[in-house]
Amino acid sequence: MRATFLYGAGDIRVEEVPDPTIQGPGDAVLRVVRACVCGSDLHRWHDFPATAVGRPMGHELLAVVEQVGADVTSVRPGDFVICPFGIQDNTCVYCREGFQTSCEHGHFFGTGGLGGAQAELVRIPLADGTLVKTGTVLEDTDEGLLNSLLTLSDVFLTGHHAAHMGRVGPGTTVTVIGDGAVGLSAVLASRRLGAERIILMGRHADRTALGVDFGATDVVAVRGREGVDAVRDLTGGQGSHVVIEAVGHLPAYEQAYGIVRVGGVISRVGVPQYESAPVGWASLFAKNITLTGGPAPVRVYLEEMLPDVLSGALDPGRVFDRTVSLDDVAEGYRAMDAREALKVVVLP
Amino acid sequence: MRATFLYGAGDIRVEEVPDPTIQGPGDAVLRVVRACVCGSDLHRWHDFPATAVGRPMGHELLAVVEQVGADVTSVRPGDFVICPFGIQDNTCVYCREGFQTSCEHGHFFGTGGLGGAQAELVRIPLADGTLVKTGTVLEDTDEGLLNSLLTLSDVFLTGHHAAHMGRVGPGTTVTVIGDGAVGLSAVLASRRLGAERIILMGRHADRTALGVDFGATDVVAVRGREGVDAVRDLTGGQGSHVVIEAVGHLPAYEQAYGIVRVGGVISRVGVPQYESAPVGWASLFAKNITLTGGPAPVRVYLEEMLPDVLSGALDPGRVFDRTVSLDDVAEGYRAMDAREALKVVVLP
């Protein structure tokens, strides 16, 4: 089969490799229907040290089950499934508490012998804890619904996780920093949770226009000090109850604590590209700011969201604005990095 | 009157100064019944740059109202009151949301023309928003109750704030880092909120013994890597749902993120003596850790706690283990800094 590997910064290659096979009784082998490129793939694509052994890429996918191990009971060959970006048993103590990304027996794609989703086939350990049937038949599912289902493997539920951890609800003013696919997903998720006002900070007019469709009530196209002042002006000087930081770079975090209201919450879902940051008296402490967030435990939210996606009440798949074939996946990375594409579907 | 001033690191002086007077119609002048020395006073006592103009010290007090301005309606001369460590109108938008330490019209002792509480008299602006009658008569109040009432101006409610912001409740495992008066208060507050298990980290046997009286179920007398391992051992390797960081130094914060459980909360009430700290993938993000806390909005909790203190059901005043006269306040600082005293009452 063909699969995508990263060999160093900017060096994405599609290679012919042996088909994955069932290795344990809890495994499934999936045939990928569609995968996509994530903002976190781009972080790696920027920074990855040159290597002789390529790193398998991709962690978001819709798929059809091809084979299952002897112990797998929840899916069978032919089932059309969503695969969350993290692998989990969904039974350990952390899974039961709703933090499946910290599963005691969990895996992430591309590590520990696991392949990537930007491929024709992929082996999934812990298939019973991980895979969720879409409840639809692939052949009957149109393009728009396929894209929306695909967002349930990561991007939309990452946006939802940000809003959930930030305790967005009726009456809340939310500011979302970042008009990438996660930021726009956070806008949609905040609307769903009843936010009263949603301020979207982003500088790409086509993206913020989709953000307005998703529920943003205000758009702020400036950043840094100017952006902080603009949000303060929009909120009567008080700032935003919740700030969702969907970028992952330090300046976005600094913007977040400039914008957040006394007693408010900064919720981060952009994977931080920094380790240390201001958290003392001047940034968080004096104003009793809460900092939260992390990798989204997609699995815990998936079944709750599926009916609204299937009915069309939620259309998070609109974040996809380009499709590439697996052979052209490098072009997908390039286009996303150049901000020519918001989020790219990969068709094996 | 006599009042306490800081002139530089370790340089505490009691000086004769003019009596404070009513300056605005919302002011009250209080005669201090008892004040005390706070851990945050000690941070200043360590670091304060030498100055020609002394900084007024002290922010915790019980008092009798001496005079009130024309607009003051909630207290009158002769009332025996608790004064929170922050001054607030208790009506602004942040006060209404329960963050009185960020009051739009607020003040802190020792700044902006306001004196300190380690004095015979002190002027309190915004008296109606700030002062709370004890509901008792000074002459009928015994030593133990006086000390417990005094903790409602800061230390016990700072411990409570830590537990409240950390969402301590039934079933929660809490670890409290620091066996100072705030840490011990956080133990007592966590017990009151129904915590299932309370691990106290501290190295002073007399203090941790009081912590056990207050509800600590386990004591860990080592710190750093060894302390983290000990708490992990006590919690089956999982760590603590809530970690209350009641110290304020970076190693205590580093200990906190080593101890906290997946999806858990670090709640800080020790004023951070650092601005930047680890918050990235390795420290907070990967495990979906929430960081919260700040200066305690004492005023919002005060009336809720008062009945239990008056009835003796809560005895937070046990944190006081030494009493000095105002003239000997410098000795109080020294004794607390040398860990000879846990917390020192100052009698004007």
XYZ file of N, CA, C and O in Angstrom, chain A residues 69-234:
664
model
N -9.383 -8.599 14.576
C -8.799 -9.668 15.374
C -9.884 -10.466 16.085
O -11.057 -10.059 16.123
N -9.445 -11.565 16.683
C -10.398 -12.532 17.241
C -11.252 -11.967 18.370
O -12.384 -12.399 18.580
N -10.720 -10.982 19.106
C -11.456 -10.470 20.279
C -12.347 -9.269 19.972
O -13.041 -8.773 20.860
N -12.299 -8.763 18.763
C -13.044 -7.529 18.455
C -14.531 -7.850 18.301
O -14.906 -8.746 17.541
N -15.365 -7.139 19.046
C -16.811 -7.434 19.019
C -17.662 -6.265 18.533
O -18.801 -6.453 18.152
N -17.128 -5.047 18.560
C -17.999 -3.892 18.298
C -18.077 -3.520 16.820
O -18.976 -2.794 16.421
N -17.128 -3.945 16.035
C -17.172 -3.676 14.590
C -16.841 -4.962 13.836
O -16.210 -5.876 14.379
N -17.274 -5.010 12.588
C -16.943 -6.174 11.757
C -16.557 -5.683 10.358
O -16.834 -4.522 10.022
N -15.924 -6.520 9.563
C -15.531 -6.096 8.220
C -16.727 -5.520 7.463
O -17.832 -6.057 7.526
N -16.487 -4.394 6.795
C -17.531 -3.718 6.038
C -18.151 -2.533 6.755
O -18.761 -1.671 6.123
N -17.978 -2.467 8.085
C -18.540 -1.335 8.828
C -17.828 -0.034 8.441
O -16.605 0.007 8.291
N -18.640 1.031 8.353
C -18.128 2.359 8.011
C -17.945 3.125 9.332
O -18.914 3.381 10.041
N -16.705 3.452 9.645
C -16.395 3.937 10.995
C -15.643 5.274 11.005
O -14.965 5.641 10.046
N -15.777 5.955 12.144
C -14.932 7.109 12.468
C -13.857 6.614 13.430
O -14.160 5.858 14.355
N -12.635 7.043 13.172
C -11.545 6.676 14.074
C -10.998 7.933 14.730
O -10.465 8.812 14.051
N -11.145 8.065 16.045
C -10.582 9.233 16.741
C -9.064 9.308 16.583
O -8.417 8.294 16.317
N -8.509 10.493 16.782
C -7.068 10.662 16.543
C -6.215 9.959 17.596
O -5.022 9.780 17.404
N -6.809 9.591 18.699
C -6.072 8.813 19.701
C -6.719 7.445 19.842
O -7.927 7.299 19.685
N -5.882 6.463 20.143
C -6.341 5.082 20.331
C -6.534 4.867 21.826
O -5.662 5.257 22.608
N -7.640 4.265 22.241
C -7.883 4.071 23.668
C -8.653 2.783 23.914
O -9.372 2.308 23.039
N -8.517 2.267 25.153
C -9.324 1.088 25.496
C -10.744 1.501 25.893
O -11.657 0.688 25.866
N -10.899 2.758 26.261
C -12.193 3.307 26.678
C -12.746 2.620 27.929
O -13.947 2.727 28.208
N -11.889 1.970 28.680
C -12.337 1.330 29.918
C -11.443 1.678 31.114
O -11.852 1.451 32.248
N -10.256 2.184 30.886
C -9.347 2.446 32.021
C -9.881 3.615 32.845
O -10.833 4.292 32.467
N -9.246 3.867 33.974
C -9.748 4.878 34.898
C -9.784 6.268 34.253
O -10.730 7.033 34.456
N -8.795 6.610 33.438
C -8.793 7.938 32.820
C -9.853 8.021 31.715
O -10.486 9.065 31.537
N -10.017 6.943 30.965
C -11.081 6.923 29.949
C -12.445 7.107 30.615
O -13.288 7.871 30.142
N -12.645 6.403 31.728
C -13.948 6.500 32.407
C -14.201 7.911 32.921
O -15.332 8.343 33.061
N -13.118 8.633 33.196
C -13.275 10.016 33.663
C -13.329 11.006 32.496
O -13.398 12.216 32.712
N -13.279 10.482 31.262
C -13.444 11.357 30.105
C -12.159 11.962 29.582
O -12.199 12.973 28.875
N -11.018 11.362 29.904
C -9.747 11.857 29.365
C -9.044 10.742 28.595
O -7.952 10.288 28.948
N -9.701 10.305 27.518
C -9.204 9.179 26.728
C -7.845 9.429 26.095
O -7.145 8.472 25.761
N -7.483 10.694 25.920
C -6.151 10.972 25.366
C -5.044 10.613 26.357
O -3.873 10.601 25.993
N -5.413 10.326 27.593
C -4.442 9.848 28.578
C -4.687 8.394 28.942
O -4.260 7.933 30.007
N -5.350 7.657 28.065
C -5.627 6.235 28.315
C -4.363 5.499 28.755
O -3.298 5.661 28.150
N -4.509 4.671 29.781
C -3.352 3.930 30.309
C -2.747 2.985 29.273
O -1.588 2.605 29.379
N -3.577 2.572 28.303
C -3.087 1.658 27.268
C -3.154 2.303 25.883
O -3.219 1.610 24.877
N -3.185 3.617 25.855
C -3.417 4.337 24.602
C -2.209 4.404 23.682
O -1.069 4.094 24.069
N -2.486 4.769 22.465
C -1.454 4.957 21.438
C -1.800 6.206 20.647
O -2.956 6.614 20.602
N -0.787 6.768 20.000
C -1.038 7.806 19.014
C -0.501 7.339 17.664
O 0.489 6.604 17.599
N -1.164 7.767 16.625
C -0.730 7.419 15.269
C 0.718 7.832 15.044
O 1.166 8.868 15.545
N 1.415 7.013 14.277
C 2.778 7.379 13.879
C 3.826 7.099 14.929
O 4.987 7.422 14.740
N 3.422 6.520 16.061
C 4.385 6.214 17.119
C 4.229 4.769 17.548
O 3.172 4.167 17.349
N 5.272 4.215 18.128
C 5.202 2.879 18.720
C 4.732 1.796 17.748
O 3.966 0.911 18.130
N 5.175 1.885 16.518
C 4.822 0.843 15.564
C 3.481 1.043 14.884
O 3.043 0.216 14.079
N 2.816 2.136 15.211
C 1.521 2.418 14.591
C 1.740 3.305 13.362
O 2.542 4.237 13.398
N 1.032 2.999 12.272
C 1.151 3.781 11.056
C 0.406 5.103 11.156
O -0.052 5.498 12.230
N 0.303 5.779 10.013
C -0.440 7.032 9.946
C -1.712 6.860 9.136
O -1.902 5.850 8.440
N -2.592 7.866 9.214
C -3.893 7.792 8.536
C -3.840 8.313 7.107
O -4.765 8.072 6.332
N -2.778 9.022 6.761
C -2.629 9.477 5.367
C -2.033 8.315 4.588
O -0.868 8.313 4.183
N -2.858 7.298 4.381
C -2.400 6.022 3.832
C -3.616 5.286 3.297
O -4.752 5.689 3.536
N -3.351 4.181 2.610
C -4.480 3.387 2.115
C -5.085 2.511 3.206
O -6.300 2.319 3.267
N -4.217 1.986 4.041
C -4.666 1.087 5.108
C -3.981 1.480 6.407
O -2.876 2.025 6.401
N -4.626 1.155 7.508
C -3.976 1.400 8.794
C -4.463 0.372 9.814
O -5.627 -0.033 9.804
N -3.532 -0.067 10.634
C -3.890 -0.993 11.713
C -4.249 -0.189 12.958
O -3.533 0.738 13.331
N -5.357 -0.551 13.593
C -5.815 0.120 14.813
C -5.840 -0.893 15.947
O -6.650 -1.822 15.927
N -4.975 -0.725 16.946
C -5.105 -1.573 18.141
C -6.316 -1.091 18.955
O -6.838 -0.010 18.701
N -6.738 -1.878 19.909
C -7.856 -1.483 20.789
C -9.065 -1.022 19.984
O -9.695 0.000 20.279
N -9.386 -1.787 18.959
C -10.452 -1.381 18.044
C -11.788 -1.196 18.763
O -12.537 -0.256 18.469
N -12.089 -2.051 19.729
C -13.374 -1.927 20.431
C -13.482 -0.622 21.209
O -14.560 -0.045 21.326
N -12.376 -0.168 21.763
C -12.414 1.072 22.543
C -12.333 2.313 21.691
O -12.623 3.413 22.163
N -11.945 2.142 20.438
C -11.595 3.297 19.618
C -12.614 3.623 18.536
O -13.026 4.775 18.379
N -13.027 2.618 17.768
C -13.815 2.884 16.561
C -15.294 3.099 16.897
O -15.857 2.453 17.777
N -15.892 4.022 16.164
C -17.324 4.302 16.334
C -17.979 4.201 14.959
O -17.542 4.855 14.009
N -19.005 3.364 14.880
C -19.712 3.225 13.604
C -20.456 4.516 13.285
O -21.076 5.115 14.162
N -20.403 4.917 12.018
C -21.097 6.156 11.628
C -22.607 5.977 11.655
O -23.347 6.955 11.754
N -23.062 4.736 11.499
C -24.506 4.501 11.421
C -25.058 4.761 10.030
O -26.275 4.800 9.833
N -24.158 4.959 9.085
C -24.584 5.181 7.697
C -23.839 4.198 6.801
O -22.859 3.575 7.225
N -24.312 4.115 5.574
C -23.637 3.281 4.581
C -22.804 4.207 3.709
O -23.288 5.255 3.255
N -21.556 3.837 3.506
C -20.634 4.710 2.767
C -21.215 5.165 1.434
O -21.177 6.354 1.094
N -21.784 4.214 0.694
C -22.243 4.524 -0.657
C -23.363 5.574 -0.654
O -23.586 6.262 -1.652
N -24.103 5.670 0.457
C -25.230 6.600 0.523
C -24.852 7.950 1.125
O -25.717 8.793 1.363
N -23.587 8.156 1.425
C -23.176 9.346 2.170
C -22.588 10.371 1.214
O -21.627 10.077 0.499
N -23.189 11.570 1.187
C -22.700 12.569 0.230
C -21.434 13.255 0.746
O -21.042 13.096 1.905
N -20.832 14.002 -0.130
C -19.551 14.679 0.116
C -19.572 15.538 1.381
O -18.670 15.477 2.222
N -20.623 16.339 1.520
C -20.710 17.253 2.666
C -20.765 16.483 3.974
O -20.083 16.829 4.948
N -21.582 15.423 3.973
C -21.695 14.638 5.205
C -20.395 13.878 5.483
O -19.969 13.778 6.637
N -19.749 13.383 4.443
C -18.451 12.719 4.643
C -17.468 13.668 5.327
O -16.788 13.296 6.283
N -17.439 14.903 4.852
C -16.497 15.861 5.458
C -16.875 16.168 6.906
O -16.003 16.294 7.765
N -18.169 16.293 7.166
C -18.569 16.578 8.549
C -18.258 15.401 9.463
O -17.798 15.586 10.600
N -18.490 14.185 8.971
C -18.139 13.009 9.783
C -16.633 12.964 10.053
O -16.192 12.626 11.156
N -15.859 13.343 9.037
C -14.397 13.324 9.191
C -13.933 14.266 10.310
O -12.974 13.963 11.022
N -14.650 15.381 10.481
C -14.235 16.331 11.536
C -14.422 15.746 12.933
O -13.867 16.277 13.905
N -15.223 14.670 13.034
C -15.439 14.070 14.354
C -14.257 13.193 14.778
O -14.212 12.712 15.911
N -13.306 13.001 13.902
C -12.097 12.278 14.317
C -11.120 13.208 15.034
O -10.210 12.737 15.712
N -11.321 14.524 14.889
C -10.401 15.446 15.557
C -10.908 16.881 15.580
O -11.358 17.382 16.615
N -10.936 17.548 14.427
C -10.935 19.014 14.424
C -12.170 19.623 15.071
O -12.059 20.537 15.898
N -13.355 19.149 14.738
C -14.532 19.764 15.353
C -14.578 19.465 16.849
O -14.899 20.333 17.669
N -14.239 18.255 17.213
C -14.312 17.905 18.631
C -13.164 18.524 19.434
O -13.281 18.705 20.641
N -12.096 18.884 18.746
C -11.055 19.678 19.411
C -11.593 21.083 19.705
O -11.394 21.624 20.801
N -12.302 21.649 18.743
C -12.961 22.936 19.000
C -13.983 22.822 20.127
O -14.071 23.688 21.006
N -14.732 21.736 20.127
C -15.722 21.522 21.185
C -15.046 21.359 22.550
O -15.527 21.893 23.558
N -13.950 20.619 22.566
C -13.223 20.417 23.826
C -12.783 21.771 24.407
O -12.902 22.006 25.623
N -12.313 22.654 23.539
C -11.910 23.990 24.000
C -13.076 24.706 24.669
O -12.936 25.290 25.746
N -14.219 24.647 24.040
C -15.388 25.350 24.581
C -15.880 24.674 25.861
O -16.242 25.334 26.839
N -15.860 23.357 25.871
C -16.304 22.596 27.031
C -15.393 22.860 28.237
O -15.864 23.150 29.345
N -14.078 22.778 28.032
C -13.135 23.015 29.129
C -13.192 24.474 29.592
O -12.928 24.777 30.746
N -13.539 25.374 28.674
C -13.673 26.788 29.042
C -14.988 27.105 29.717
O -15.220 28.233 30.120
N -15.851 26.098 29.835
C -17.182 26.258 30.459
C -18.035 27.295 29.741
O -18.712 28.133 30.355
N -18.010 27.241 28.407
C -18.873 28.114 27.600
C -20.326 27.701 27.825
O -20.640 26.511 27.864
N -21.179 28.674 27.958
C -22.599 28.397 28.125
C -23.417 29.646 27.859
O -22.868 30.673 27.440
N -24.710 29.570 28.087
C -25.567 30.744 27.873
C -25.041 31.948 28.663
O -24.640 31.803 29.821
N -25.025 33.093 28.013
C -24.548 34.306 28.677
C -23.063 34.557 28.534
O -22.578 35.642 28.831
N -22.327 33.571 28.070
C -20.872 33.697 27.973
C -20.456 34.539 26.769
O -20.998 34.383 25.683
N -19.475 35.402 26.987
C -18.749 36.010 25.872
C -17.481 35.193 25.647
O -16.692 34.989 26.575
N -17.318 34.710 24.419
C -16.159 33.893 24.048
C -15.349 34.650 23.008
O -15.926 35.193 22.072
N -14.039 34.670 23.172
C -13.172 35.136 22.091
C -12.339 33.958 21.616
O -11.737 33.255 22.432
N -12.355 33.721 20.310
C -11.569 32.640 19.729
C -10.380 33.259 19.004
O -10.561 34.076 18.096
N -9.175 32.901 19.432
C -7.961 33.396 18.773
C -7.522 32.366 17.745
O -7.174 31.235 18.092
N -7.572 32.739 16.477
C -7.137 31.848 15.409
C -8.291 31.483 14.492
O -9.314 30.968 14.952
N -8.115 31.757 13.208
C -9.172 31.444 12.239
C -8.813 30.225 11.397
O -9.294 30.049 10.288
N -7.976 29.353 11.957
C -7.752 28.042 11.344
C -8.957 27.149 11.582
O -9.971 27.569 12.175
N -8.854 25.910 11.143
C -9.999 25.002 11.230
C -10.396 24.710 12.674
O -11.584 24.562 12.975
N -9.433 24.662 13.587
C -9.788 24.435 14.997
C -10.503 25.659 15.561
O -11.515 25.536 16.259
N -9.996 26.838 15.268
C -10.641 28.060 15.747
C -12.072 28.159 15.246
O -12.998 28.437 16.021
N -12.274 27.900 13.947
C -13.636 27.981 13.399
C -14.529 26.903 14.023
O -15.709 27.139 14.297
N -13.961 25.742 14.269
C -14.725 24.682 14.951
C -15.118 25.117 16.357
O -16.233 24.816 16.825
N -14.222 25.828 17.026
C -14.525 26.326 18.378
C -15.656 27.350 18.347
O -16.469 27.421 19.276
N -15.707 28.129 17.274
C -16.828 29.075 17.116
C -18.138 28.301 17.025
O -19.108 28.582 17.738
N -18.165 27.306 16.143
C -19.384 26.508 15.946
C -19.783 25.798 17.248
O -20.960 25.773 17.631
N -18.801 25.261 17.936
C -19.077 24.554 19.196
C -19.577 25.518 20.273
O -20.465 25.176 21.061
N -19.024 26.726 20.291
C -19.462 27.721 21.282
C -20.909 28.140 21.015
O -21.696 28.303 21.950
N -21.241 28.295 19.744
C -22.639 28.618 19.418
C -23.549 27.499 19.895
O -24.589 27.729 20.508
N -23.152 26.258 19.617
C -23.960 25.115 20.028
C -24.182 25.089 21.542
O -25.238 24.678 22.024
N -23.182 25.546 22.295
C -23.292 25.539 23.763
C -24.004 26.778 24.308
O -24.128 26.952 25.516
N -24.432 27.659 23.409
C -25.284 28.766 23.836
C -24.568 30.068 24.136
O -25.166 30.967 24.739
N -23.302 30.206 23.715
C -22.572 31.455 23.980
C -23.379 32.651 23.483
O -23.997 32.611 22.422
N -23.340 33.721 24.278
C -24.118 34.910 23.911
C -23.402 35.711 22.830
O -24.026 36.254 21.934
N -22.096 35.762 22.944
C -21.316 36.570 22.018
C -20.048 35.808 21.685
O -19.409 35.245 22.581
N -19.697 35.792 20.399
C -18.500 35.060 19.968
C -17.659 35.986 19.100
O -18.046 36.345 17.994
N -16.517 36.379 19.646
C -15.593 37.272 18.928
C -14.512 36.397 18.303
O -13.826 35.654 19.006
N -14.364 36.489 16.993
C -13.362 35.683 16.292
C -12.202 36.578 15.887
O -12.388 37.590 15.203
N -10.995 36.220 16.312
C -9.799 36.977 15.936
C -9.080 36.245 14.813
O -8.552 35.146 15.024
N -9.071 36.867 13.647
C -8.387 36.247 12.521
C -8.256 37.258 11.400
O -9.023 38.228 11.333
N -7.278 37.030 10.529
C -6.941 38.043 9.522
C -7.229 37.585 8.099
O -6.842 38.255 7.154
N -7.871 36.421 7.960
C -8.151 35.911 6.618
C -9.648 36.035 6.366
O -10.454 35.300 6.958
N -10.022 36.957 5.463
C -11.430 37.327 5.306
C -12.303 36.136 4.930
O -13.444 36.022 5.400
N -11.783 35.222 4.088
C -12.605 34.087 3.684
C -12.869 33.166 4.880
O -13.947 32.583 5.024
N -11.883 33.062 5.765
C -12.041 32.198 6.942
C -12.967 32.821 7.968
O -13.834 32.147 8.531
N -12.773 34.103 8.216
C -13.633 34.734 9.215
C -15.067 34.806 8.693
O -16.008 34.778 9.491
N -15.247 34.838 7.367
C -16.605 34.801 6.819
C -17.276 33.472 7.170
O -18.457 33.439 7.548
N -16.527 32.379 7.068
C -17.077 31.077 7.488
C -17.331 31.099 9.001
O -18.327 30.564 9.489
N -16.440 31.771 9.728
C -16.642 31.910 11.174
C -17.956 32.611 11.496
O -18.664 32.220 12.431
N -18.284 33.625 10.728
C -19.565 34.323 10.940
C -20.719 33.375 10.637
O -21.706 33.305 11.383
N -20.600 32.604 9.566
C -21.621 31.571 9.285
C -21.754 30.599 10.459
O -22.837 30.127 10.775
N -20.647 30.291 11.077
C -20.633 29.328 12.194
C -21.140 29.954 13.502
O -21.316 29.246 14.482
N -21.306 31.287 13.524
C -21.881 31.885 14.727
C -21.102 33.033 15.332
O -21.529 33.592 16.348
N -19.952 33.406 14.741
C -19.208 34.545 15.290
C -20.066 35.806 15.175
O -20.660 36.066 14.126
N -20.147 36.568 16.255
C -20.934 37.801 16.240
C -20.057 39.015 15.919
O -20.566 40.053 15.526
N -18.740 38.864 16.103
C -17.804 39.956 15.836
C -16.518 39.354 15.287
O -16.135 38.253 15.679
N -15.872 40.102 14.415
C -14.568 39.670 13.896
C -13.555 40.766 14.208
O -13.819 41.947 13.995
N -12.405 40.366 14.744
C -11.311 41.304 14.996
C -10.132 40.859 14.127
O -9.617 39.756 14.298
N -9.748 41.723 13.187
C -8.748 41.332 12.188
C -7.358 41.835 12.535
O -6.429 41.703 11.742
N -7.192 42.418 13.710
C -5.855 42.847 14.146
C -5.412 41.967 15.305
O -6.213 41.279 15.921
N -4.096 41.981 15.587
C -3.625 41.120 16.668
C -2.643 41.851 17.576
O -2.493 43.057 17.474
N -2.023 41.135 18.477
C -1.085 41.755 19.417
C -1.819 42.779 20.278
O -2.997 42.625 20.585
N -1.100 43.825 20.654
C -1.660 44.882 21.518
C -2.936 45.477 20.921
O -3.939 45.706 21.614
N -2.896 45.681 19.583
C -4.041 46.264 18.888
C -5.269 45.337 18.991
O -6.397 45.791 19.194
N -5.016 44.055 18.866
C -6.095 43.077 18.977
C -6.687 43.038 20.375
O -7.901 42.967 20.562
N -5.804 43.085 21.375
C -6.263 43.103 22.773
C -7.152 44.322 23.004
O -8.257 44.224 23.565
N -6.690 45.484 22.528
C -7.475 46.712 22.716
C -8.828 46.608 22.019
O -9.847 47.059 22.551
N -8.840 46.014 20.821
C -10.099 45.906 20.077
C -11.109 45.045 20.837
O -12.299 45.395 20.923
N -10.650 43.937 21.400
C -11.585 43.070 22.144
C -12.030 43.763 23.433
O -13.197 43.695 23.818
N -11.121 44.473 24.062
C -11.511 45.215 25.283
C -12.566 46.267 24.931
O -13.540 46.449 25.660
N -12.377 46.947 23.795
C -13.380 47.936 23.377
C -14.744 47.275 23.132
O -15.778 47.802 23.533
N -14.711 46.124 22.481
C -15.978 45.432 22.171
C -16.702 44.954 23.430
O -17.901 44.716 23.409
